[in-house]
Amino acid sequence: MRNFIPKISYFWLTMLLSLYFTCVVNLPVLLHFYQILHALSAYKIGFALSIPVVLFAALNFVFTPFTFKPLLKPFFIVLLLISAIAAYAQLVFHVIFDRGMIENIAETQQSEASSYLNASVVTWFVLTGLLPALLLLKVPVVYNQTVLKRLGVRVLSMLVSLALIGGVATLYYKDYASVGRNNRTLNLEILPTNYLYSGFQYINHKYLSTPLPYEKVGTDAKLVQKAGEKPTLMFLVIGETGRAQNQSFNGYDKPTNSFTQKTPDMVFFNHVSSCGTATAVSVPCMFSDMKRVDFNNERAHRSDSFLDILQRAGVAVYWKDNDEGCKGVCDRVPNVTIDTKKDGKFCDGETCYDAALLENLDDKIVDDGKNKLIGLHLIGSHGPTYYQRYPDSFRFFMPDCERSDIENCSHEQLVNTYDNTVRYTDYVLTQVIAKAKQYQDKYNVVMIYLSDHGESLGEDGLYLHGTPYSVAPPQQTHVPMMFWLSPQYAAAQGISLSCLQTEAAKNDYSQDNLFHTVLDAMDVKTTAIDPTLDIFKSCRTAQ
């Protein structure tokens, strides 16, 4: 077969690879660029025509150092395979491969990753990645010049590329600068430099940098319970991919909160912002004493979460996970992740419905007089396989989208499927409350629910989540938060429920509030608490 494939010199192969990456692999960024230009009232034709030329020259400059014989084929075969997947993600979901996204990918579990596989992505991968890689593997590459001459050709090719870029910059610098200032993610959309650079950042940060020393937080924490008062039992429910605008509590015109809206003493917070747009950032952030504006994920992983502080103060803490792990916040407290292959009632071997979290909890709530916190991490509305997050009996909004290639569903189907996940989460919350009520004779019980981040459902062409926070739409950062306080808990804590409901409707909150609110709500006193971030403080009638 090799004899039927014509030979090609390393120089022209580099040109062809640069052209292929410009026109095929980088189709998403070209389409985005021209979409931006189309929205302008006027632009220069020469500027528009120069865009693929500059991209080609830049790629040729970057690729040329990797065209030495031992490196060329292995390097570009790997690049073609990875870039095909990345291009699909950018084209269909508008994913941006910054360091945060690389971190999300690195921490994704196998079951979650498999949910992204479908016929569309496989076809794209075969046509744009696998077949070009096989062709490159088979093609005979000619190196028919001396070593010095080949080196000179490479240097000259790179210099010509720089000159071409410089010439275009001379003519259209203002145009590129204007578009770049107003569209700051464009530089993170160019393949393969985006994921290579971000991947290097992640590896350097994760594995090559000297770890920070572990920092204990709230070392003065003490549990202060009123004499003769029942201990507190809190269910802390961390949601997944919940967006506030799809909550009927928040004015949404579909009954997604039909269960909790019938539950007395519910408090819904209308204006809550997340710390990040992905679980890997939001969960460590909301459990940390750091605020979003100064959050450092490395420091969060090397310091106490409020679960550590609670446990050190004498609160019994237990964490149960049905998502992609607790991202380090539960590592030092008793914890368990549901085994999807063991529970036949709620699990199918690949994923579990969130009702599975309530199974076998009673042995963790013994009557020993201690304050207790039970953390439940939902899989909630995790996409793209939204239809796998609720049982058939909860297919309430129809028609829904029973597939993972959500771009091939109608917008109505997609939103209906997502809304079914919201409604099922709402049901699970009422089951958590029902479980809490079973212990009211021994404990003052309370439930807090807060989602980690939101989700895009096709608005402005965006899907899923993980967009850099600085440019993320509100659908990814505006999250639901609900409190349920039993009358006994509210009375014991001196909290006015009507005051809390009024404050929740009008005030702005964020995940920064959780650390301080939970510690105080569990009767733990420490100088690590910032009273201005304690949600309950302004509604306490007795201090």
Coordinates of C-alpha atoms in Angstrom, one line a residue:
M1 CA 0.0 0.0 0.0
R2 CA 2.9 2.3 0.8
N3 CA 3.9 2.4 -2.9
F4 CA 0.6 4.0 -3.9
I5 CA 1.2 7.0 -1.7
P6 CA 3.3 9.7 -3.3
K7 CA 6.4 10.9 -1.5
I8 CA 6.5 14.4 0.0
S9 CA 9.3 16.5 1.3
Y10 CA 9.3 17.5 5.0
F11 CA 9.0 21.2 3.9
W12 CA 5.8 20.7 1.9
L13 CA 4.4 18.4 4.5
T14 CA 4.8 21.1 7.0
M15 CA 2.9 23.5 4.7
L16 CA 0.1 21.0 4.3
L17 CA -0.2 20.4 8.0
S18 CA -0.3 24.1 8.7
L19 CA -3.0 24.5 6.0
Y20 CA -5.0 21.6 7.4
F21 CA -4.9 22.9 10.9
T22 CA -5.9 26.4 9.6
C23 CA -8.9 25.3 7.5
V24 CA -10.1 22.2 9.2
V25 CA -8.9 21.9 12.8
N26 CA -9.4 25.7 13.4
L27 CA -12.7 25.9 11.6
P28 CA -14.4 26.8 15.0
V29 CA -12.1 29.9 15.6
L30 CA -12.5 31.0 12.0
L31 CA -16.3 30.8 12.2
H32 CA -16.2 32.7 15.5
F33 CA -13.9 35.4 14.0
Y34 CA -16.2 35.9 11.0
Q35 CA -19.3 35.9 13.2
I36 CA -17.7 38.7 15.2
L37 CA -17.0 40.6 12.0
H38 CA -20.5 40.1 10.7
A39 CA -21.9 41.7 13.9
L40 CA -19.8 44.9 13.2
S41 CA -21.3 47.8 11.4
A42 CA -18.3 47.9 9.1
Y43 CA -14.9 46.2 8.6
K44 CA -12.1 46.1 6.0
I45 CA -12.2 43.3 3.5
G46 CA -8.4 43.0 3.6
F47 CA -8.6 42.5 7.3
A48 CA -11.2 39.7 6.9
L49 CA -9.1 38.0 4.2
S50 CA -5.9 38.3 6.3
I51 CA -7.2 36.2 9.2
P52 CA -6.6 32.7 7.8
V53 CA -3.3 34.0 6.3
V54 CA -2.1 35.1 9.7
L55 CA -3.3 31.8 11.3
F56 CA -1.5 29.8 8.7
A57 CA 1.8 31.7 9.1
A58 CA 1.6 31.4 12.9
L59 CA 1.0 27.7 12.8
N60 CA 3.8 27.2 10.3
F61 CA 6.1 29.1 12.7
V62 CA 5.1 26.9 15.6
F63 CA 5.1 23.6 13.7
T64 CA 8.5 24.0 12.0
P65 CA 10.7 23.2 15.0
F66 CA 8.9 19.9 15.3
T67 CA 9.6 18.7 11.8
F68 CA 12.9 16.9 12.4
K69 CA 12.8 13.3 11.3
P70 CA 12.6 11.4 14.6
L71 CA 9.9 13.8 15.9
L72 CA 7.7 14.7 12.9
K73 CA 5.3 11.7 12.6
P74 CA 4.8 10.9 16.3
F75 CA 4.3 14.5 17.2
F76 CA 1.8 15.4 14.5
I77 CA -0.1 12.1 14.7
V78 CA -0.8 12.7 18.4
L79 CA -1.6 16.3 17.6
L80 CA -4.1 15.4 14.9
L81 CA -5.9 12.9 17.2
I82 CA -6.2 15.2 20.2
S83 CA -7.0 18.3 18.1
A84 CA -9.9 16.5 16.4
I85 CA -11.6 16.0 19.7
A86 CA -10.8 19.5 20.9
A87 CA -12.2 21.0 17.6
Y88 CA -15.4 19.1 18.0
A89 CA -15.8 20.4 21.6
Q90 CA -15.2 24.0 20.4
L91 CA -17.4 23.7 17.3
V92 CA -20.4 22.2 19.1
F93 CA -20.1 23.3 22.7
H94 CA -17.9 26.4 22.4
V95 CA -15.5 24.9 25.0
I96 CA -12.5 27.1 25.8
F97 CA -9.4 25.2 26.7
D98 CA -7.9 27.3 29.5
R99 CA -6.1 25.8 32.5
G100 CA -9.3 25.4 34.4
M101 CA -10.8 23.4 31.6
I102 CA -7.7 21.2 31.4
E103 CA -8.1 20.6 35.1
N104 CA -11.7 19.6 34.7
I105 CA -10.7 17.2 32.0
A106 CA -7.9 15.7 34.1
E107 CA -10.3 15.1 37.0
T108 CA -13.2 13.8 35.0
Q109 CA -14.1 10.2 35.9
Q110 CA -14.4 7.5 33.2
S111 CA -18.2 7.2 33.6
E112 CA -18.6 11.0 33.1
A113 CA -16.2 11.0 30.1
S114 CA -18.1 8.2 28.4
S115 CA -21.3 10.3 28.5
Y116 CA -19.8 12.6 25.9
L117 CA -19.4 9.7 23.3
N118 CA -21.9 9.6 20.5
A119 CA -22.2 8.9 16.8
S120 CA -21.5 12.6 15.9
V121 CA -18.3 12.9 17.9
V122 CA -17.0 9.5 16.7
T123 CA -17.7 10.4 13.0
W124 CA -15.9 13.7 13.4
F125 CA -13.0 12.1 15.1
V126 CA -12.6 9.4 12.4
L127 CA -12.9 11.9 9.5
T128 CA -10.8 14.8 10.9
G129 CA -8.4 13.0 13.2
L130 CA -8.0 9.3 12.7
L131 CA -7.9 9.2 8.9
P132 CA -5.4 12.1 8.5
A133 CA -3.2 10.5 11.2
L134 CA -3.2 7.2 9.4
L135 CA -2.4 8.9 6.1
L136 CA 0.5 10.8 7.8
L137 CA 1.7 7.5 9.2
K138 CA 1.9 5.9 5.8
V139 CA 3.2 8.8 3.7
P140 CA 6.9 8.6 2.8
V141 CA 8.6 11.8 3.9
V142 CA 11.7 12.9 2.0
Y143 CA 14.7 14.5 3.7
N144 CA 16.9 14.9 0.5
Q145 CA 19.1 17.8 1.7
T146 CA 22.1 18.1 3.9
V147 CA 21.5 18.7 7.6
L148 CA 22.7 22.3 7.4
K149 CA 20.5 23.1 4.4
R150 CA 17.5 21.6 6.1
L151 CA 18.2 23.7 9.1
G152 CA 18.5 26.8 6.9
V153 CA 15.2 26.1 5.2
R154 CA 13.5 25.7 8.5
V155 CA 14.9 29.0 9.8
L156 CA 14.0 30.8 6.6
S157 CA 10.5 29.4 6.7
M158 CA 10.0 30.7 10.2
L159 CA 11.4 34.1 9.3
V160 CA 9.1 34.4 6.3
S161 CA 6.2 33.5 8.6
L162 CA 7.1 36.2 11.0
A163 CA 7.5 38.7 8.2
L164 CA 4.1 37.8 6.9
I165 CA 2.5 38.3 10.3
G166 CA 4.5 41.5 10.7
G167 CA 3.3 42.8 7.3
V168 CA -0.4 42.1 8.2
A169 CA 0.1 43.7 11.6
T170 CA 1.4 46.9 9.9
L171 CA -1.7 47.1 7.8
Y172 CA -4.4 46.0 10.3
Y173 CA -3.0 46.2 13.8
K174 CA -5.8 48.5 15.0
D175 CA -8.4 46.0 13.6
Y176 CA -6.8 43.0 15.3
A177 CA -6.3 45.0 18.6
S178 CA -10.0 46.1 18.6
V179 CA -11.4 42.6 18.0
G180 CA -9.0 41.1 20.5
R181 CA -9.9 43.6 23.3
N182 CA -13.6 43.0 22.9
N183 CA -13.2 39.2 22.5
R184 CA -10.7 38.1 25.0
T185 CA -11.2 34.4 24.6
L186 CA -10.0 34.3 20.9
N187 CA -6.4 33.5 21.8
L188 CA -7.7 30.5 23.8
E189 CA -9.5 29.1 20.8
I190 CA -6.6 28.5 18.4
L191 CA -5.8 24.8 18.2
P192 CA -3.5 23.2 19.1
T193 CA -1.6 26.0 21.0
N194 CA -4.5 26.5 23.4
Y195 CA -4.6 23.1 25.0
L196 CA -0.8 22.6 24.7
Y197 CA -0.1 25.9 26.6
S198 CA -2.9 25.3 29.1
G199 CA -1.8 21.7 29.5
F200 CA 1.7 22.8 30.3
Q201 CA 0.4 25.3 32.8
Y202 CA -1.7 22.6 34.5
I203 CA 1.2 20.1 34.6
N204 CA 3.6 22.7 35.9
H205 CA 1.2 23.8 38.5
K206 CA 0.1 20.4 39.6
Y207 CA 3.2 18.3 39.4
L208 CA 6.3 20.5 39.0
S209 CA 5.8 23.3 41.4
T210 CA 6.7 23.0 45.1
P211 CA 3.6 22.3 47.0
L212 CA 2.4 24.9 49.5
P213 CA 2.8 23.9 53.2
Y214 CA -0.5 22.7 54.7
E215 CA -2.4 25.5 56.5
K216 CA -4.8 24.9 59.3
V217 CA -7.7 27.3 59.5
G218 CA -9.8 28.2 62.5
T219 CA -7.5 26.5 65.0
D220 CA -9.4 28.3 67.8
A221 CA -12.7 26.8 66.8
K222 CA -14.9 25.7 69.7
L223 CA -18.4 24.1 69.8
V224 CA -20.7 26.2 71.9
Q225 CA -24.0 24.5 72.6
K226 CA -26.7 25.9 74.8
A227 CA -27.3 23.9 78.0
G228 CA -30.3 21.6 77.7
E229 CA -30.7 22.3 74.0
K230 CA -31.0 19.5 71.5
P231 CA -27.9 19.1 69.2
T232 CA -28.1 20.2 65.6
L233 CA -28.4 17.9 62.6
M234 CA -27.6 19.6 59.3
F235 CA -28.0 18.1 55.8
L236 CA -25.8 20.1 53.5
V237 CA -26.7 19.3 49.9
I238 CA -24.3 20.4 47.2
G239 CA -26.0 20.6 43.8
E240 CA -24.5 20.0 40.4
T241 CA -25.1 22.3 37.3
G242 CA -28.1 24.0 38.7
R243 CA -29.1 27.3 37.1
A244 CA -31.2 29.7 39.0
Q245 CA -33.2 31.0 36.0
N246 CA -34.8 27.6 35.6
Q247 CA -36.3 27.6 39.2
S248 CA -40.0 28.4 39.5
F249 CA -39.1 30.0 42.8
N250 CA -37.2 32.5 40.7
G251 CA -40.1 33.3 38.4
Y252 CA -39.6 30.6 35.9
D253 CA -42.9 29.7 34.1
K254 CA -42.6 25.9 34.4
P255 CA -43.2 24.1 37.7
T256 CA -39.6 22.9 38.4
N257 CA -40.0 23.5 42.1
S258 CA -43.4 21.8 42.5
F259 CA -42.2 19.8 45.5
T260 CA -40.3 22.3 47.6
Q261 CA -42.9 25.1 46.9
K262 CA -45.3 22.9 48.8
T263 CA -42.9 22.5 51.7
P264 CA -43.5 24.9 54.7
D265 CA -40.6 27.0 55.9
M266 CA -38.5 26.9 52.6
V267 CA -36.3 29.9 51.9
F268 CA -35.2 30.5 48.3
F269 CA -32.3 32.9 47.6
N270 CA -33.0 34.8 44.4
H271 CA -29.6 36.3 43.7
V272 CA -26.7 33.9 44.4
S273 CA -23.5 33.9 42.3
S274 CA -21.0 31.0 42.0
C275 CA -17.3 31.1 42.7
G276 CA -16.5 29.4 39.4
T277 CA -18.1 27.8 36.4
A278 CA -16.9 24.2 37.1
T279 CA -17.0 21.8 40.0
A280 CA -13.2 21.7 40.3
V281 CA -13.2 25.4 41.3
S282 CA -16.6 26.1 42.9
V283 CA -16.6 23.3 45.4
P284 CA -13.1 24.0 46.9
C285 CA -14.0 27.7 46.9
M286 CA -17.3 27.5 48.7
F287 CA -15.8 25.3 51.4
S288 CA -12.8 27.6 51.8
D289 CA -12.4 30.8 53.9
M290 CA -11.1 32.5 50.7
K291 CA -13.4 34.8 48.7
R292 CA -13.9 34.4 44.9
V293 CA -11.8 37.5 44.2
D294 CA -8.7 36.1 45.9
F295 CA -9.4 32.4 45.5
N296 CA -6.4 30.1 45.0
N297 CA -7.2 26.5 44.2
E298 CA -3.7 25.2 45.2
R299 CA -4.1 26.9 48.6
A300 CA -7.6 25.5 49.0
H301 CA -6.3 22.0 48.5
R302 CA -3.5 22.6 51.0
S303 CA -5.7 24.1 53.8
D304 CA -8.7 23.2 55.9
S305 CA -12.2 23.3 54.5
F306 CA -15.0 24.1 56.9
L307 CA -15.6 20.4 57.2
D308 CA -12.2 20.0 58.8
I309 CA -12.9 22.9 61.2
L310 CA -16.3 21.4 62.2
Q311 CA -14.7 18.0 62.8
R312 CA -11.9 19.5 64.9
A313 CA -14.4 21.4 67.0
G314 CA -16.3 18.2 67.8
V315 CA -19.0 18.0 65.1
A316 CA -19.6 14.6 63.6
V317 CA -19.1 15.0 59.8
Y318 CA -20.0 12.5 57.1
W319 CA -19.8 13.0 53.3
K320 CA -21.6 10.9 50.7
D321 CA -20.9 11.5 47.0
N322 CA -22.9 10.8 43.8
D323 CA -20.9 13.1 41.5
E324 CA -17.3 13.4 40.4
G325 CA -15.8 13.5 43.9
C326 CA -15.5 16.2 46.6
K327 CA -12.5 17.9 45.0
G328 CA -10.5 17.5 48.2
V329 CA -12.9 19.2 50.7
C330 CA -13.9 15.8 52.3
D331 CA -10.6 14.0 52.2
R332 CA -10.0 14.3 55.9
V333 CA -13.5 13.4 57.1
P334 CA -15.4 10.1 56.8
N335 CA -16.7 9.9 53.3
V336 CA -18.0 7.5 50.7
T337 CA -18.7 7.6 47.0
I338 CA -21.7 5.6 45.7
D339 CA -20.6 2.5 43.8
T340 CA -22.7 2.7 40.6
K341 CA -22.3 -1.1 40.1
K342 CA -23.7 -2.2 43.4
D343 CA -27.0 -0.4 43.9
G344 CA -29.5 -2.0 41.6
K345 CA -32.5 0.1 42.9
F346 CA -31.2 3.5 41.8
C347 CA -28.1 2.7 39.7
D348 CA -27.6 1.1 36.3
G349 CA -23.9 0.3 36.5
E350 CA -22.8 3.6 35.0
T351 CA -24.7 6.2 36.9
C352 CA -27.0 6.6 39.9
Y353 CA -30.1 8.7 40.5
D354 CA -29.6 11.1 43.5
A355 CA -32.2 9.3 45.6
A356 CA -29.4 6.7 46.2
L357 CA -27.7 9.2 48.5
L358 CA -30.5 8.7 51.1
E359 CA -29.9 4.9 51.3
N360 CA -28.2 3.6 54.5
L361 CA -27.8 7.0 56.2
D362 CA -29.4 6.0 59.5
D363 CA -26.3 4.3 60.9
K364 CA -24.5 7.6 60.5
I365 CA -27.0 9.5 62.7
V366 CA -26.6 7.8 66.0
D367 CA -28.2 9.3 69.2
D368 CA -25.0 10.4 70.9
G369 CA -25.8 14.1 71.7
K370 CA -23.3 15.4 69.1
N371 CA -23.9 18.0 66.5
K372 CA -23.8 16.4 63.1
L373 CA -23.4 17.5 59.5
I374 CA -24.3 15.1 56.6
G375 CA -22.9 16.3 53.3
L376 CA -24.6 15.0 50.2
H377 CA -23.1 15.7 46.7
L378 CA -25.7 15.4 44.0
I379 CA -25.1 14.6 40.3
G380 CA -28.0 16.9 39.8
S381 CA -28.2 18.3 36.3
H382 CA -24.9 17.1 35.0
G383 CA -24.8 17.1 31.2
P384 CA -24.7 16.3 28.4
T385 CA -26.6 13.2 29.3
Y386 CA -29.3 15.1 31.2
Y387 CA -31.9 12.3 30.5
Q388 CA -29.9 9.9 32.7
R389 CA -30.4 12.1 35.8
Y390 CA -34.0 11.2 36.4
P391 CA -36.1 8.0 36.2
D392 CA -38.8 7.5 33.7
S393 CA -41.5 8.5 36.2
F394 CA -40.0 12.0 36.2
R395 CA -40.2 12.6 32.5
F396 CA -42.6 15.4 33.3
F397 CA -41.7 18.0 30.6
M398 CA -42.0 16.5 27.2
P399 CA -40.7 16.0 24.6
D400 CA -37.3 15.5 26.1
C401 CA -33.9 14.7 24.6
E402 CA -32.7 11.1 25.2
R403 CA -29.3 11.4 23.7
S404 CA -25.9 12.8 24.6
D405 CA -25.3 14.7 21.3
I406 CA -27.6 17.5 22.6
E407 CA -26.8 19.8 19.6
N408 CA -29.0 17.4 17.5
C409 CA -32.0 18.0 19.8
S410 CA -34.4 20.8 19.4
H411 CA -34.1 23.7 21.9
E412 CA -37.4 22.7 23.4
Q413 CA -36.3 19.1 23.9
L414 CA -33.0 20.2 25.5
V415 CA -34.7 22.6 27.9
N416 CA -37.4 20.1 28.8
T417 CA -34.7 17.5 29.6
Y418 CA -32.8 19.9 31.7
D419 CA -35.9 21.1 33.5
N420 CA -36.7 17.4 34.3
T421 CA -33.4 17.2 36.1
V422 CA -34.2 20.4 38.1
R423 CA -37.6 19.0 39.1
Y424 CA -36.1 15.7 40.1
T425 CA -33.5 17.5 42.2
D426 CA -36.4 19.4 43.8
Y427 CA -38.0 16.1 44.7
V428 CA -34.8 14.7 46.2
L429 CA -34.5 17.8 48.4
T430 CA -38.0 17.1 49.8
Q431 CA -36.9 13.6 50.5
V432 CA -33.8 14.9 52.4
I433 CA -36.2 17.1 54.4
A434 CA -38.4 14.1 55.1
K435 CA -35.3 12.2 56.3
A436 CA -34.3 15.1 58.6
K437 CA -37.8 15.2 60.1
Q438 CA -37.4 11.6 61.3
Y439 CA -34.8 12.9 63.8
Q440 CA -36.7 15.9 65.2
D441 CA -37.2 14.2 68.5
K442 CA -33.4 14.0 69.1
Y443 CA -32.1 16.9 67.0
N444 CA -32.9 20.4 65.8
V445 CA -32.8 19.8 62.0
V446 CA -31.9 22.1 59.1
M447 CA -31.1 21.6 55.4
I448 CA -29.0 23.9 53.1
Y449 CA -28.9 23.4 49.4
L450 CA -26.4 25.2 47.1
S451 CA -25.5 24.3 43.5
D452 CA -21.8 24.5 42.4
H453 CA -22.3 26.3 39.1
G454 CA -24.9 26.8 36.3
E455 CA -25.2 25.6 32.7
S456 CA -25.6 27.0 29.2
L457 CA -28.3 25.4 27.1
G458 CA -27.5 27.0 23.7
E459 CA -27.8 30.6 24.6
D460 CA -25.4 32.6 22.4
G461 CA -24.2 29.3 21.0
L462 CA -22.8 28.1 24.3
Y463 CA -23.5 24.7 25.8
L464 CA -22.5 23.0 29.1
H465 CA -20.2 25.0 31.5
G466 CA -16.6 25.8 32.2
T467 CA -16.4 29.2 30.3
P468 CA -13.8 31.4 31.9
Y469 CA -15.5 33.4 34.7
S470 CA -14.5 36.8 33.3
V471 CA -16.6 36.1 30.1
A472 CA -19.1 33.5 31.4
P473 CA -22.8 34.2 30.9
P474 CA -25.1 34.5 33.9
Q475 CA -26.6 31.1 33.0
Q476 CA -23.3 29.6 34.3
T477 CA -22.8 31.8 37.4
H478 CA -26.3 32.5 38.7
V479 CA -27.1 29.5 40.9
P480 CA -29.9 28.3 43.2
M481 CA -29.7 28.2 47.0
M482 CA -32.4 27.0 49.4
F483 CA -32.6 26.7 53.1
W484 CA -35.1 24.7 55.1
L485 CA -35.2 25.4 58.8
S486 CA -37.4 23.3 61.1
P487 CA -39.3 25.5 63.6
Q488 CA -37.4 24.0 66.5
Y489 CA -34.0 24.8 64.8
A490 CA -35.1 28.4 64.1
A491 CA -36.3 28.9 67.7
A492 CA -33.2 27.4 69.2
Q493 CA -31.0 29.7 67.0
G494 CA -33.2 32.8 67.5
I495 CA -33.7 33.1 63.7
S496 CA -36.7 34.9 62.3
L497 CA -37.9 32.9 59.3
S498 CA -39.9 35.8 57.8
C499 CA -36.8 38.1 58.1
L500 CA -34.7 35.4 56.3
Q501 CA -37.2 35.1 53.5
T502 CA -37.3 38.8 53.0
E503 CA -33.5 39.1 53.0
A504 CA -33.2 36.1 50.6
A505 CA -35.5 37.8 48.1
K506 CA -33.8 41.1 47.9
N507 CA -30.1 40.7 48.8
D508 CA -27.1 39.6 46.7
Y509 CA -25.3 36.5 48.0
S510 CA -22.5 34.3 46.7
Q511 CA -20.8 31.0 47.6
D512 CA -18.4 33.2 49.7
N513 CA -21.2 33.1 52.3
L514 CA -21.3 29.3 52.8
F515 CA -18.2 28.9 54.9
H516 CA -19.2 31.5 57.5
T517 CA -22.9 30.6 57.6
V518 CA -22.4 26.9 58.1
L519 CA -19.9 27.3 60.9
D520 CA -22.1 29.6 62.8
A521 CA -25.2 27.6 62.1
M522 CA -23.5 24.6 63.7
D523 CA -22.7 26.5 66.9
V524 CA -19.0 26.6 66.1
K525 CA -17.3 29.9 67.2
T526 CA -13.9 30.9 65.6
T527 CA -12.2 34.0 64.5
A528 CA -12.2 32.6 61.0
I529 CA -15.9 33.5 60.7
D530 CA -16.6 36.8 59.1
P531 CA -19.9 38.0 60.6
T532 CA -20.6 40.1 57.5
L533 CA -20.8 36.9 55.4
D534 CA -23.0 35.0 57.9
I535 CA -26.4 34.9 56.2
F536 CA -28.2 34.2 59.5
K537 CA -26.7 37.0 61.5
S538 CA -29.0 39.8 60.4
C539 CA -32.1 37.7 61.2
R540 CA -31.2 36.5 64.6
T541 CA -33.7 37.8 67.2
A542 CA -31.7 36.4 70.1
Q543 CA -27.9 36.4 70.2

